[in-house]
């Protein structure tokens, strides 16, 4: 009798142990899958795309254009109309596309539900889902460029949406309309921004529609024009996303938020303007942004170097999930204006020179977006360096140098007396070498070139004479990929606590089982 009770006890113990161990493993596995899925979804949603204008002589054929997009690893494009040839060529390519209703079609679509339904059937249903149409942009900057059509804008949007509902595509394809930045007034400080009240009759119901349908507020945002219209007030470095010392950051006096670039301030101004109208659940999608590479005598800042700097930093800013000071948890996807120089554009000169490429597919300049994935194959340099910024406090710089060569474990042997990088014997030179050594050692991961704001990333090789910086040395370095490090860290912490909690339950349950069966064993 005792043996049978003992056997039953042991079997029960094994059963409970097995059950809770499997439960613990299953729960942990489920959480891991949730974390992976969440990260993958966020990465999939965030993107940098390009606008494709067609005022180009000798434009590539649709087939060659799509092949070019694939070679350049461009996954999102925006068209200013509906081009049947391009849409057909995009089929089965996994390239997402925004198609557009030209401004001159608003009258017909906004006045007739039948016309709107026909437009959706002809331009969306015909191609979807083989061609990944994600949005329909209704008009472009209608409120500011063709204000006479403003009363037709919302009716056109609603009619097109109804047609999508009828086709059962309203959850897959969103409808919105791109706006000029000028619909928002007093953009700095962002906390004081508001929509132009002359557009209230359109903006208010439009925002309600966007909120109801989960569609974005499309904005065309150009720091270039902000800089040109406010020279002497808005610094060039702030407009180009260049690294700044704290003293050069723009500070919103009402929120005390620090802005290191103009685009973030423009995006936050749009969010504040929406909040003033009690709308807080609509995300900003930047449908146009860029910098011209050439201009006339009145546009001295339209240069290849500035265009390269702006677009390279813009891409890096988006793909690093940087967010904005007001909404660090939200990073707006951006469409760069534009893929090709539109040489058929009317003056000024800059109008024809916003492209990343010439019409013959050669790059206007080589982007420098190292560390931000594989976006655009015309980024051939794949090299960045970390150096000390100009004008920083010498005590702060010395402290950063000491940390890099000490706790940071940078290799500082080359800046010792008599070594190849000792000369010039000054603090900035030595700090730059140490910073770059640490940056390269860490695999150039985000945050490894900061040093409390004393350092900056550059694409210009700082090596000089016999002094070769670590980033230029042809050695194999250990690199590591960090994607959404904060999220991954917090997720891992959740996983750790979950495992501990489940293990504790298992031990308690086993002890409970023992207390139940011990009387039977000892009798």
mmCIF file of C-alpha atoms in Angstrom, residues 86-449:
data_model
loop_
_atom_site.group_PDB
_atom_site.id
_atom_site.type_symbol
_atom_site.label_atom_id
_atom_site.label_comp_id
_atom_site.label_asym_id
_atom_site.label_seq_id
_atom_site.Cartn_x
_atom_site.Cartn_y
_atom_site.Cartn_z
ATOM 1 C CA UNK A 86 4.552 52.097 -64.285
ATOM 2 C CA UNK A 87 1.788 50.462 -62.245
ATOM 3 C CA UNK A 88 1.867 47.379 -64.471
ATOM 4 C CA UNK A 89 5.653 47.202 -64.248
ATOM 5 C CA UNK A 90 5.470 47.454 -60.432
ATOM 6 C CA UNK A 91 3.327 44.321 -60.217
ATOM 7 C CA UNK A 92 4.827 41.530 -58.090
ATOM 8 C CA UNK A 93 7.856 43.612 -57.112
ATOM 9 C CA UNK A 94 7.003 44.332 -53.440
ATOM 10 C CA UNK A 95 7.534 48.039 -54.154
ATOM 11 C CA UNK A 96 4.797 50.047 -52.441
ATOM 12 C CA UNK A 97 3.309 53.016 -54.286
ATOM 13 C CA UNK A 98 1.222 56.096 -53.601
ATOM 14 C CA UNK A 99 -0.888 57.063 -56.592
ATOM 15 C CA UNK A 100 -2.372 60.530 -56.972
ATOM 16 C CA UNK A 101 -5.433 62.327 -58.256
ATOM 17 C CA UNK A 102 -4.135 65.380 -60.167
ATOM 18 C CA UNK A 103 -5.579 68.733 -59.101
ATOM 19 C CA UNK A 104 -7.353 69.165 -62.428
ATOM 20 C CA UNK A 105 -9.489 66.061 -61.745
ATOM 21 C CA UNK A 106 -10.862 67.233 -58.408
ATOM 22 C CA UNK A 107 -13.894 68.926 -59.930
ATOM 23 C CA UNK A 108 -15.130 65.788 -61.674
ATOM 24 C CA UNK A 109 -14.444 63.428 -58.765
ATOM 25 C CA UNK A 110 -15.679 65.791 -56.073
ATOM 26 C CA UNK A 111 -18.934 66.373 -57.940
ATOM 27 C CA UNK A 112 -19.864 62.792 -58.774
ATOM 28 C CA UNK A 113 -19.814 59.566 -56.757
ATOM 29 C CA UNK A 114 -20.062 57.653 -60.028
ATOM 30 C CA UNK A 115 -16.928 59.336 -61.360
ATOM 31 C CA UNK A 116 -15.093 58.574 -58.109
ATOM 32 C CA UNK A 117 -16.140 54.919 -58.248
ATOM 33 C CA UNK A 118 -15.011 54.685 -61.855
ATOM 34 C CA UNK A 119 -11.646 56.235 -60.924
ATOM 35 C CA UNK A 120 -11.081 53.663 -58.146
ATOM 36 C CA UNK A 121 -12.089 50.750 -60.368
ATOM 37 C CA UNK A 122 -9.872 51.910 -63.221
ATOM 38 C CA UNK A 123 -6.817 52.974 -61.233
ATOM 39 C CA UNK A 124 -6.851 50.842 -58.079
ATOM 40 C CA UNK A 125 -8.941 47.688 -58.462
ATOM 41 C CA UNK A 126 -7.361 46.957 -61.841
ATOM 42 C CA UNK A 127 -3.861 46.726 -60.334
ATOM 43 C CA UNK A 128 -4.294 45.764 -56.681
ATOM 44 C CA UNK A 129 -3.037 43.536 -55.050
ATOM 45 C CA UNK A 130 -0.408 42.590 -57.657
ATOM 46 C CA UNK A 131 0.760 46.201 -57.471
ATOM 47 C CA UNK A 132 1.061 47.281 -53.827
ATOM 48 C CA UNK A 133 -0.931 50.512 -53.826
ATOM 49 C CA UNK A 134 -0.855 51.741 -50.211
ATOM 50 C CA UNK A 135 -2.307 55.269 -50.451
ATOM 51 C CA UNK A 136 -4.248 57.546 -52.748
ATOM 52 C CA UNK A 137 -3.109 61.158 -52.574
ATOM 53 C CA UNK A 138 -5.988 63.425 -53.570
ATOM 54 C CA UNK A 139 -4.519 66.506 -55.225
ATOM 55 C CA UNK A 140 -1.296 68.169 -54.145
ATOM 56 C CA UNK A 141 -1.102 71.297 -51.974
ATOM 57 C CA UNK A 142 -4.652 72.155 -53.039
ATOM 58 C CA UNK A 143 -5.386 74.633 -50.242
ATOM 59 C CA UNK A 144 -2.434 76.854 -51.102
ATOM 60 C CA UNK A 145 -1.971 76.392 -54.855
ATOM 61 C CA UNK A 146 -5.559 76.116 -56.112
ATOM 62 C CA UNK A 147 -7.700 77.499 -53.258
ATOM 63 C CA UNK A 148 -10.691 77.710 -55.599
ATOM 64 C CA UNK A 149 -10.787 73.893 -55.545
ATOM 65 C CA UNK A 150 -10.663 73.698 -51.726
ATOM 66 C CA UNK A 151 -14.449 73.165 -51.335
ATOM 67 C CA UNK A 152 -14.164 70.089 -53.577
ATOM 68 C CA UNK A 153 -11.294 68.472 -51.707
ATOM 69 C CA UNK A 154 -13.180 66.729 -48.902
ATOM 70 C CA UNK A 155 -16.101 65.618 -51.121
ATOM 71 C CA UNK A 156 -13.577 64.066 -53.514
ATOM 72 C CA UNK A 157 -11.815 62.262 -50.665
ATOM 73 C CA UNK A 158 -15.083 60.974 -49.237
ATOM 74 C CA UNK A 159 -16.357 59.795 -52.614
ATOM 75 C CA UNK A 160 -13.126 57.920 -53.302
ATOM 76 C CA UNK A 161 -13.242 56.377 -49.840
ATOM 77 C CA UNK A 162 -16.799 55.188 -50.414
ATOM 78 C CA UNK A 163 -15.628 53.570 -53.640
ATOM 79 C CA UNK A 164 -12.824 51.803 -51.729
ATOM 80 C CA UNK A 165 -15.363 50.566 -49.186
ATOM 81 C CA UNK A 166 -17.503 49.194 -51.994
ATOM 82 C CA UNK A 167 -14.436 47.359 -53.326
ATOM 83 C CA UNK A 168 -13.571 46.168 -49.805
ATOM 84 C CA UNK A 169 -10.163 47.860 -50.005
ATOM 85 C CA UNK A 170 -10.641 50.640 -47.438
ATOM 86 C CA UNK A 171 -8.573 48.876 -44.763
ATOM 87 C CA UNK A 172 -5.647 48.152 -47.094
ATOM 88 C CA UNK A 173 -5.472 51.498 -48.913
ATOM 89 C CA UNK A 174 -5.563 54.871 -47.142
ATOM 90 C CA UNK A 175 -6.722 58.168 -48.608
ATOM 91 C CA UNK A 176 -5.331 61.589 -47.733
ATOM 92 C CA UNK A 177 -4.080 64.779 -49.396
ATOM 93 C CA UNK A 178 -0.573 66.303 -49.325
ATOM 94 C CA UNK A 179 -0.375 69.819 -47.861
ATOM 95 C CA UNK A 180 2.193 72.577 -48.173
ATOM 96 C CA UNK A 181 3.992 73.487 -44.953
ATOM 97 C CA UNK A 182 2.435 76.945 -45.137
ATOM 98 C CA UNK A 183 -0.954 75.686 -43.899
ATOM 99 C CA UNK A 184 0.703 75.740 -40.454
ATOM 100 C CA UNK A 185 1.509 79.190 -39.070
ATOM 101 C CA UNK A 186 4.077 80.239 -36.425
ATOM 102 C CA UNK A 187 5.979 76.970 -36.739
ATOM 103 C CA UNK A 188 8.661 78.016 -34.261
ATOM 104 C CA UNK A 189 8.434 77.519 -31.462
ATOM 105 C CA UNK A 190 6.375 74.445 -32.365
ATOM 106 C CA UNK A 191 4.299 74.769 -29.182
ATOM 107 C CA UNK A 192 2.707 77.935 -30.586
ATOM 108 C CA UNK A 193 1.886 76.580 -34.059
ATOM 109 C CA UNK A 194 -1.652 76.481 -35.433
ATOM 110 C CA UNK A 195 -3.412 75.853 -38.718
ATOM 111 C CA UNK A 196 -4.187 78.842 -40.918
ATOM 112 C CA UNK A 197 -7.714 79.733 -39.814
ATOM 113 C CA UNK A 198 -8.675 80.512 -43.393
ATOM 114 C CA UNK A 199 -8.595 76.753 -44.031
ATOM 115 C CA UNK A 200 -10.525 75.714 -40.915
ATOM 116 C CA UNK A 201 -13.676 74.757 -42.820
ATOM 117 C CA UNK A 202 -11.648 72.141 -44.703
ATOM 118 C CA UNK A 203 -9.013 71.159 -42.126
ATOM 119 C CA UNK A 204 -11.390 70.309 -39.273
ATOM 120 C CA UNK A 205 -13.574 67.776 -41.136
ATOM 121 C CA UNK A 206 -10.503 66.438 -42.957
ATOM 122 C CA UNK A 207 -8.744 65.654 -39.681
ATOM 123 C CA UNK A 208 -11.872 63.922 -38.409
ATOM 124 C CA UNK A 209 -11.882 61.808 -41.562
ATOM 125 C CA UNK A 210 -8.192 60.938 -41.192
ATOM 126 C CA UNK A 211 -8.738 59.992 -37.547
ATOM 127 C CA UNK A 212 -11.739 57.815 -38.359
ATOM 128 C CA UNK A 213 -10.045 55.974 -41.213
ATOM 129 C CA UNK A 214 -6.553 55.665 -39.717
ATOM 130 C CA UNK A 215 -5.030 57.726 -42.534
ATOM 131 C CA UNK A 216 -1.979 60.012 -42.206
ATOM 132 C CA UNK A 217 -1.728 63.767 -42.451
ATOM 133 C CA UNK A 218 0.436 64.178 -45.564
ATOM 134 C CA UNK A 219 2.835 67.131 -45.379
ATOM 135 C CA UNK A 220 5.407 68.482 -47.861
ATOM 136 C CA UNK A 221 8.149 69.856 -45.615
ATOM 137 C CA UNK A 222 11.219 71.664 -46.901
ATOM 138 C CA UNK A 223 13.803 73.017 -44.409
ATOM 139 C CA UNK A 224 15.556 74.470 -47.488
ATOM 140 C CA UNK A 225 12.799 77.038 -47.942
ATOM 141 C CA UNK A 226 12.636 77.749 -44.205
ATOM 142 C CA UNK A 227 16.344 78.509 -44.272
ATOM 143 C CA UNK A 228 16.169 80.639 -47.423
ATOM 144 C CA UNK A 229 13.293 82.701 -46.046
ATOM 145 C CA UNK A 230 14.920 83.145 -42.640
ATOM 146 C CA UNK A 231 18.644 83.533 -43.367
ATOM 147 C CA UNK A 232 20.393 84.950 -40.354
ATOM 148 C CA UNK A 233 17.743 83.517 -38.051
ATOM 149 C CA UNK A 234 17.737 79.816 -38.902
ATOM 150 C CA UNK A 235 21.318 78.452 -39.055
ATOM 151 C CA UNK A 236 22.340 76.333 -42.036
ATOM 152 C CA UNK A 237 23.637 73.532 -39.817
ATOM 153 C CA UNK A 238 20.212 73.171 -38.161
ATOM 154 C CA UNK A 239 18.597 72.908 -41.592
ATOM 155 C CA UNK A 240 21.034 70.202 -42.764
ATOM 156 C CA UNK A 241 20.757 67.892 -39.719
ATOM 157 C CA UNK A 242 24.399 68.602 -38.882
ATOM 158 C CA UNK A 243 25.574 67.717 -35.345
ATOM 159 C CA UNK A 244 25.255 70.705 -33.038
ATOM 160 C CA UNK A 245 26.727 71.829 -29.775
ATOM 161 C CA UNK A 246 24.008 72.380 -27.119
ATOM 162 C CA UNK A 247 24.398 76.141 -27.485
ATOM 163 C CA UNK A 248 23.314 75.952 -31.129
ATOM 164 C CA UNK A 249 20.198 73.860 -30.548
ATOM 165 C CA UNK A 250 16.836 75.561 -30.974
ATOM 166 C CA UNK A 251 14.870 75.586 -27.719
ATOM 167 C CA UNK A 252 11.094 75.862 -27.452
ATOM 168 C CA UNK A 253 10.689 78.260 -24.484
ATOM 169 C CA UNK A 254 7.252 76.871 -23.622
ATOM 170 C CA UNK A 255 8.174 73.191 -23.472
ATOM 171 C CA UNK A 256 11.968 73.520 -23.047
ATOM 172 C CA UNK A 257 12.342 70.862 -25.741
ATOM 173 C CA UNK A 258 15.600 71.076 -27.702
ATOM 174 C CA UNK A 259 15.471 70.890 -31.504
ATOM 175 C CA UNK A 260 18.619 69.889 -33.363
ATOM 176 C CA UNK A 261 17.066 70.175 -36.837
ATOM 177 C CA UNK A 262 14.389 72.152 -38.648
ATOM 178 C CA UNK A 263 12.423 69.162 -39.980
ATOM 179 C CA UNK A 264 11.621 67.856 -36.504
ATOM 180 C CA UNK A 265 10.354 71.308 -35.547
ATOM 181 C CA UNK A 266 8.102 71.394 -38.621
ATOM 182 C CA UNK A 267 6.694 67.942 -37.862
ATOM 183 C CA UNK A 268 6.025 68.824 -34.221
ATOM 184 C CA UNK A 269 4.346 72.065 -35.341
ATOM 185 C CA UNK A 270 1.896 69.931 -37.315
ATOM 186 C CA UNK A 271 1.231 67.730 -34.278
ATOM 187 C CA UNK A 272 0.610 70.759 -32.060
ATOM 188 C CA UNK A 273 -1.722 72.247 -34.668
ATOM 189 C CA UNK A 274 -3.731 69.026 -34.744
ATOM 190 C CA UNK A 275 -3.834 68.854 -30.947
ATOM 191 C CA UNK A 276 -5.243 72.393 -30.878
ATOM 192 C CA UNK A 277 -8.187 70.956 -32.830
ATOM 193 C CA UNK A 278 -8.465 68.000 -30.411
ATOM 194 C CA UNK A 279 -6.958 65.491 -32.840
ATOM 195 C CA UNK A 280 -4.173 63.381 -31.322
ATOM 196 C CA UNK A 281 -4.340 60.072 -33.181
ATOM 197 C CA UNK A 282 -3.268 61.082 -36.694
ATOM 198 C CA UNK A 283 0.347 60.432 -37.736
ATOM 199 C CA UNK A 284 2.340 62.775 -39.994
ATOM 200 C CA UNK A 285 3.637 61.289 -43.255
ATOM 201 C CA UNK A 286 6.215 63.511 -44.966
ATOM 202 C CA UNK A 287 5.309 63.156 -48.636
ATOM 203 C CA UNK A 288 8.050 65.518 -49.857
ATOM 204 C CA UNK A 289 11.374 66.709 -48.484
ATOM 205 C CA UNK A 290 14.747 67.346 -50.052
ATOM 206 C CA UNK A 291 17.418 69.881 -51.005
ATOM 207 C CA UNK A 292 18.364 71.185 -54.477
ATOM 208 C CA UNK A 293 21.875 70.479 -55.766
ATOM 209 C CA UNK A 294 22.099 73.493 -58.082
ATOM 210 C CA UNK A 295 20.696 77.007 -58.220
ATOM 211 C CA UNK A 296 21.169 80.432 -59.738
ATOM 212 C CA UNK A 297 23.072 83.343 -58.204
ATOM 213 C CA UNK A 298 20.195 84.001 -55.817
ATOM 214 C CA UNK A 299 20.311 80.428 -54.538
ATOM 215 C CA UNK A 300 23.906 80.047 -53.318
ATOM 216 C CA UNK A 301 22.990 77.285 -50.866
ATOM 217 C CA UNK A 302 21.612 74.990 -53.552
ATOM 218 C CA UNK A 303 24.815 72.964 -53.873
ATOM 219 C CA UNK A 304 25.750 69.337 -54.340
ATOM 220 C CA UNK A 305 27.460 69.260 -50.942
ATOM 221 C CA UNK A 306 24.402 70.629 -49.125
ATOM 222 C CA UNK A 307 22.022 68.342 -51.013
ATOM 223 C CA UNK A 308 24.217 65.343 -50.185
ATOM 224 C CA UNK A 309 24.444 66.372 -46.536
ATOM 225 C CA UNK A 310 20.706 66.980 -46.148
ATOM 226 C CA UNK A 311 19.456 63.818 -47.821
ATOM 227 C CA UNK A 312 22.126 61.591 -46.288
ATOM 228 C CA UNK A 313 21.364 62.899 -42.796
ATOM 229 C CA UNK A 314 17.612 62.755 -43.452
ATOM 230 C CA UNK A 315 17.804 59.064 -44.391
ATOM 231 C CA UNK A 316 19.922 58.280 -41.361
ATOM 232 C CA UNK A 317 17.588 60.289 -39.094
ATOM 233 C CA UNK A 318 14.536 58.321 -40.231
ATOM 234 C CA UNK A 319 16.061 54.854 -40.266
ATOM 235 C CA UNK A 320 17.600 55.389 -36.823
ATOM 236 C CA UNK A 321 14.026 55.688 -35.431
ATOM 237 C CA UNK A 322 14.936 59.124 -34.077
ATOM 238 C CA UNK A 323 11.401 60.445 -33.525
ATOM 239 C CA UNK A 324 10.930 64.123 -32.633
ATOM 240 C CA UNK A 325 11.431 65.982 -29.356
ATOM 241 C CA UNK A 326 7.653 66.151 -28.817
ATOM 242 C CA UNK A 327 6.999 62.581 -29.961
ATOM 243 C CA UNK A 328 10.190 60.525 -29.587
ATOM 244 C CA UNK A 329 8.049 57.402 -29.897
ATOM 245 C CA UNK A 330 6.894 58.327 -33.418
ATOM 246 C CA UNK A 331 9.212 58.561 -36.428
ATOM 247 C CA UNK A 332 7.641 59.891 -39.601
ATOM 248 C CA UNK A 333 8.383 58.075 -42.827
ATOM 249 C CA UNK A 334 9.629 60.387 -45.574
ATOM 250 C CA UNK A 335 9.524 60.561 -49.366
ATOM 251 C CA UNK A 336 12.586 62.312 -50.782
ATOM 252 C CA UNK A 337 11.927 64.839 -53.487
ATOM 253 C CA UNK A 338 12.968 63.424 -55.869
ATOM 254 C CA UNK A 339 14.376 60.490 -57.848
ATOM 255 C CA UNK A 340 15.452 62.289 -61.052
ATOM 256 C CA UNK A 341 16.361 65.850 -61.912
ATOM 257 C CA UNK A 342 13.337 67.148 -63.838
ATOM 258 C CA UNK A 343 15.221 69.039 -66.529
ATOM 259 C CA UNK A 344 12.003 70.151 -68.261
ATOM 260 C CA UNK A 345 10.962 72.262 -65.273
ATOM 261 C CA UNK A 346 10.575 76.033 -65.568
ATOM 262 C CA UNK A 347 12.995 78.411 -63.776
ATOM 263 C CA UNK A 348 14.403 79.050 -61.254
ATOM 264 C CA UNK A 349 17.353 76.732 -61.795
ATOM 265 C CA UNK A 350 16.775 74.886 -58.519
ATOM 266 C CA UNK A 351 13.398 73.603 -59.734
ATOM 267 C CA UNK A 352 15.164 71.275 -62.159
ATOM 268 C CA UNK A 353 17.782 70.061 -59.676
ATOM 269 C CA UNK A 354 16.194 68.248 -56.756
ATOM 270 C CA UNK A 355 16.961 64.759 -58.048
ATOM 271 C CA UNK A 356 19.221 62.096 -56.622
ATOM 272 C CA UNK A 357 19.948 60.976 -60.193
ATOM 273 C CA UNK A 358 20.198 62.439 -63.670
ATOM 274 C CA UNK A 359 17.769 61.143 -66.282
ATOM 275 C CA UNK A 360 20.468 58.770 -67.586
ATOM 276 C CA UNK A 361 20.450 57.048 -64.161
ATOM 277 C CA UNK A 362 23.862 58.297 -63.035
ATOM 278 C CA UNK A 363 23.902 59.758 -59.517
ATOM 279 C CA UNK A 364 24.042 63.516 -59.064
ATOM 280 C CA UNK A 365 26.093 62.843 -55.924
ATOM 281 C CA UNK A 366 27.021 59.881 -53.740
ATOM 282 C CA UNK A 367 24.965 59.662 -50.577
ATOM 283 C CA UNK A 368 26.653 58.941 -47.271
ATOM 284 C CA UNK A 369 24.238 56.868 -45.232
ATOM 285 C CA UNK A 370 26.588 54.282 -43.806
ATOM 286 C CA UNK A 371 25.066 52.365 -40.930
ATOM 287 C CA UNK A 372 21.479 52.918 -42.078
ATOM 288 C CA UNK A 373 20.855 49.726 -43.968
ATOM 289 C CA UNK A 374 21.054 49.194 -47.706
ATOM 290 C CA UNK A 375 18.884 52.064 -48.882
ATOM 291 C CA UNK A 376 20.121 53.339 -52.228
ATOM 292 C CA UNK A 377 22.949 51.635 -54.026
ATOM 293 C CA UNK A 378 24.487 54.996 -54.931
ATOM 294 C CA UNK A 379 25.846 55.137 -51.383
ATOM 295 C CA UNK A 380 29.188 53.606 -52.288
ATOM 296 C CA UNK A 381 31.407 55.086 -49.602
ATOM 297 C CA UNK A 382 30.161 53.070 -46.622
ATOM 298 C CA UNK A 383 32.589 54.889 -44.354
ATOM 299 C CA UNK A 384 32.107 57.314 -41.509
ATOM 300 C CA UNK A 385 34.402 58.676 -38.819
ATOM 301 C CA UNK A 386 33.891 60.208 -35.392
ATOM 302 C CA UNK A 387 35.729 63.432 -34.584
ATOM 303 C CA UNK A 388 35.629 66.201 -32.005
ATOM 304 C CA UNK A 389 33.319 69.106 -32.776
ATOM 305 C CA UNK A 390 34.559 72.659 -33.159
ATOM 306 C CA UNK A 391 33.976 75.176 -30.408
ATOM 307 C CA UNK A 392 33.317 72.812 -27.514
ATOM 308 C CA UNK A 393 34.503 73.541 -23.986
ATOM 309 C CA UNK A 394 38.088 72.376 -23.458
ATOM 310 C CA UNK A 395 37.371 70.905 -20.008
ATOM 311 C CA UNK A 396 34.469 68.895 -21.376
ATOM 312 C CA UNK A 397 36.563 67.743 -24.340
ATOM 313 C CA UNK A 398 39.446 66.703 -22.041
ATOM 314 C CA UNK A 399 37.028 64.723 -19.864
ATOM 315 C CA UNK A 400 35.648 62.966 -22.945
ATOM 316 C CA UNK A 401 39.181 62.166 -24.164
ATOM 317 C CA UNK A 402 40.115 60.761 -20.746
ATOM 318 C CA UNK A 403 37.008 58.564 -20.721
ATOM 319 C CA UNK A 404 37.610 57.262 -24.253
ATOM 320 C CA UNK A 405 41.215 56.285 -23.486
ATOM 321 C CA UNK A 406 40.270 54.959 -20.020
ATOM 322 C CA UNK A 407 36.902 53.281 -19.329
ATOM 323 C CA UNK A 408 36.007 53.407 -23.038
ATOM 324 C CA UNK A 409 39.023 51.194 -23.875
ATOM 325 C CA UNK A 410 39.853 53.111 -27.058
ATOM 326 C CA UNK A 411 43.300 52.433 -28.514
ATOM 327 C CA UNK A 412 45.121 55.700 -27.805
ATOM 328 C CA UNK A 413 48.663 54.480 -28.388
ATOM 329 C CA UNK A 414 49.004 56.457 -31.633
ATOM 330 C CA UNK A 415 48.492 59.829 -29.884
ATOM 331 C CA UNK A 416 51.275 59.288 -27.347
ATOM 332 C CA UNK A 417 54.504 61.364 -27.686
ATOM 333 C CA UNK A 418 56.539 60.185 -30.672
ATOM 334 C CA UNK A 419 53.691 58.135 -32.177
ATOM 335 C CA UNK A 420 52.302 58.757 -35.669
ATOM 336 C CA UNK A 421 49.239 60.792 -34.608
ATOM 337 C CA UNK A 422 50.770 62.791 -31.744
ATOM 338 C CA UNK A 423 51.219 65.805 -34.035
ATOM 339 C CA UNK A 424 49.617 68.270 -34.137
ATOM 340 C CA UNK A 425 49.875 68.165 -30.374
ATOM 341 C CA UNK A 426 46.513 69.684 -29.458
ATOM 342 C CA UNK A 427 43.411 68.586 -27.595
ATOM 343 C CA UNK A 428 41.050 68.527 -30.582
ATOM 344 C CA UNK A 429 43.346 66.313 -32.675
ATOM 345 C CA UNK A 430 43.967 63.835 -29.871
ATOM 346 C CA UNK A 431 40.291 63.722 -28.907
ATOM 347 C CA UNK A 432 39.288 63.118 -32.532
ATOM 348 C CA UNK A 433 41.582 60.130 -32.811
ATOM 349 C CA UNK A 434 40.373 58.683 -29.507
ATOM 350 C CA UNK A 435 36.733 59.254 -30.422
ATOM 351 C CA UNK A 436 37.185 57.533 -33.775
ATOM 352 C CA UNK A 437 38.978 54.624 -32.160
ATOM 353 C CA UNK A 438 36.056 54.090 -29.766
ATOM 354 C CA UNK A 439 33.469 54.595 -32.531
ATOM 355 C CA UNK A 440 35.085 52.029 -34.831
ATOM 356 C CA UNK A 441 35.645 49.587 -31.953
ATOM 357 C CA UNK A 442 31.943 49.721 -31.132
ATOM 358 C CA UNK A 443 30.984 48.950 -34.718
ATOM 359 C CA UNK A 444 29.707 52.505 -35.379
ATOM 360 C CA UNK A 445 26.450 51.719 -33.589
ATOM 361 C CA UNK A 446 24.050 54.616 -32.873
ATOM 362 C CA UNK A 447 25.152 56.594 -29.825
ATOM 363 C CA UNK A 448 28.806 55.560 -29.967
ATOM 364 C CA UNK A 449 29.809 58.953 -31.395
#
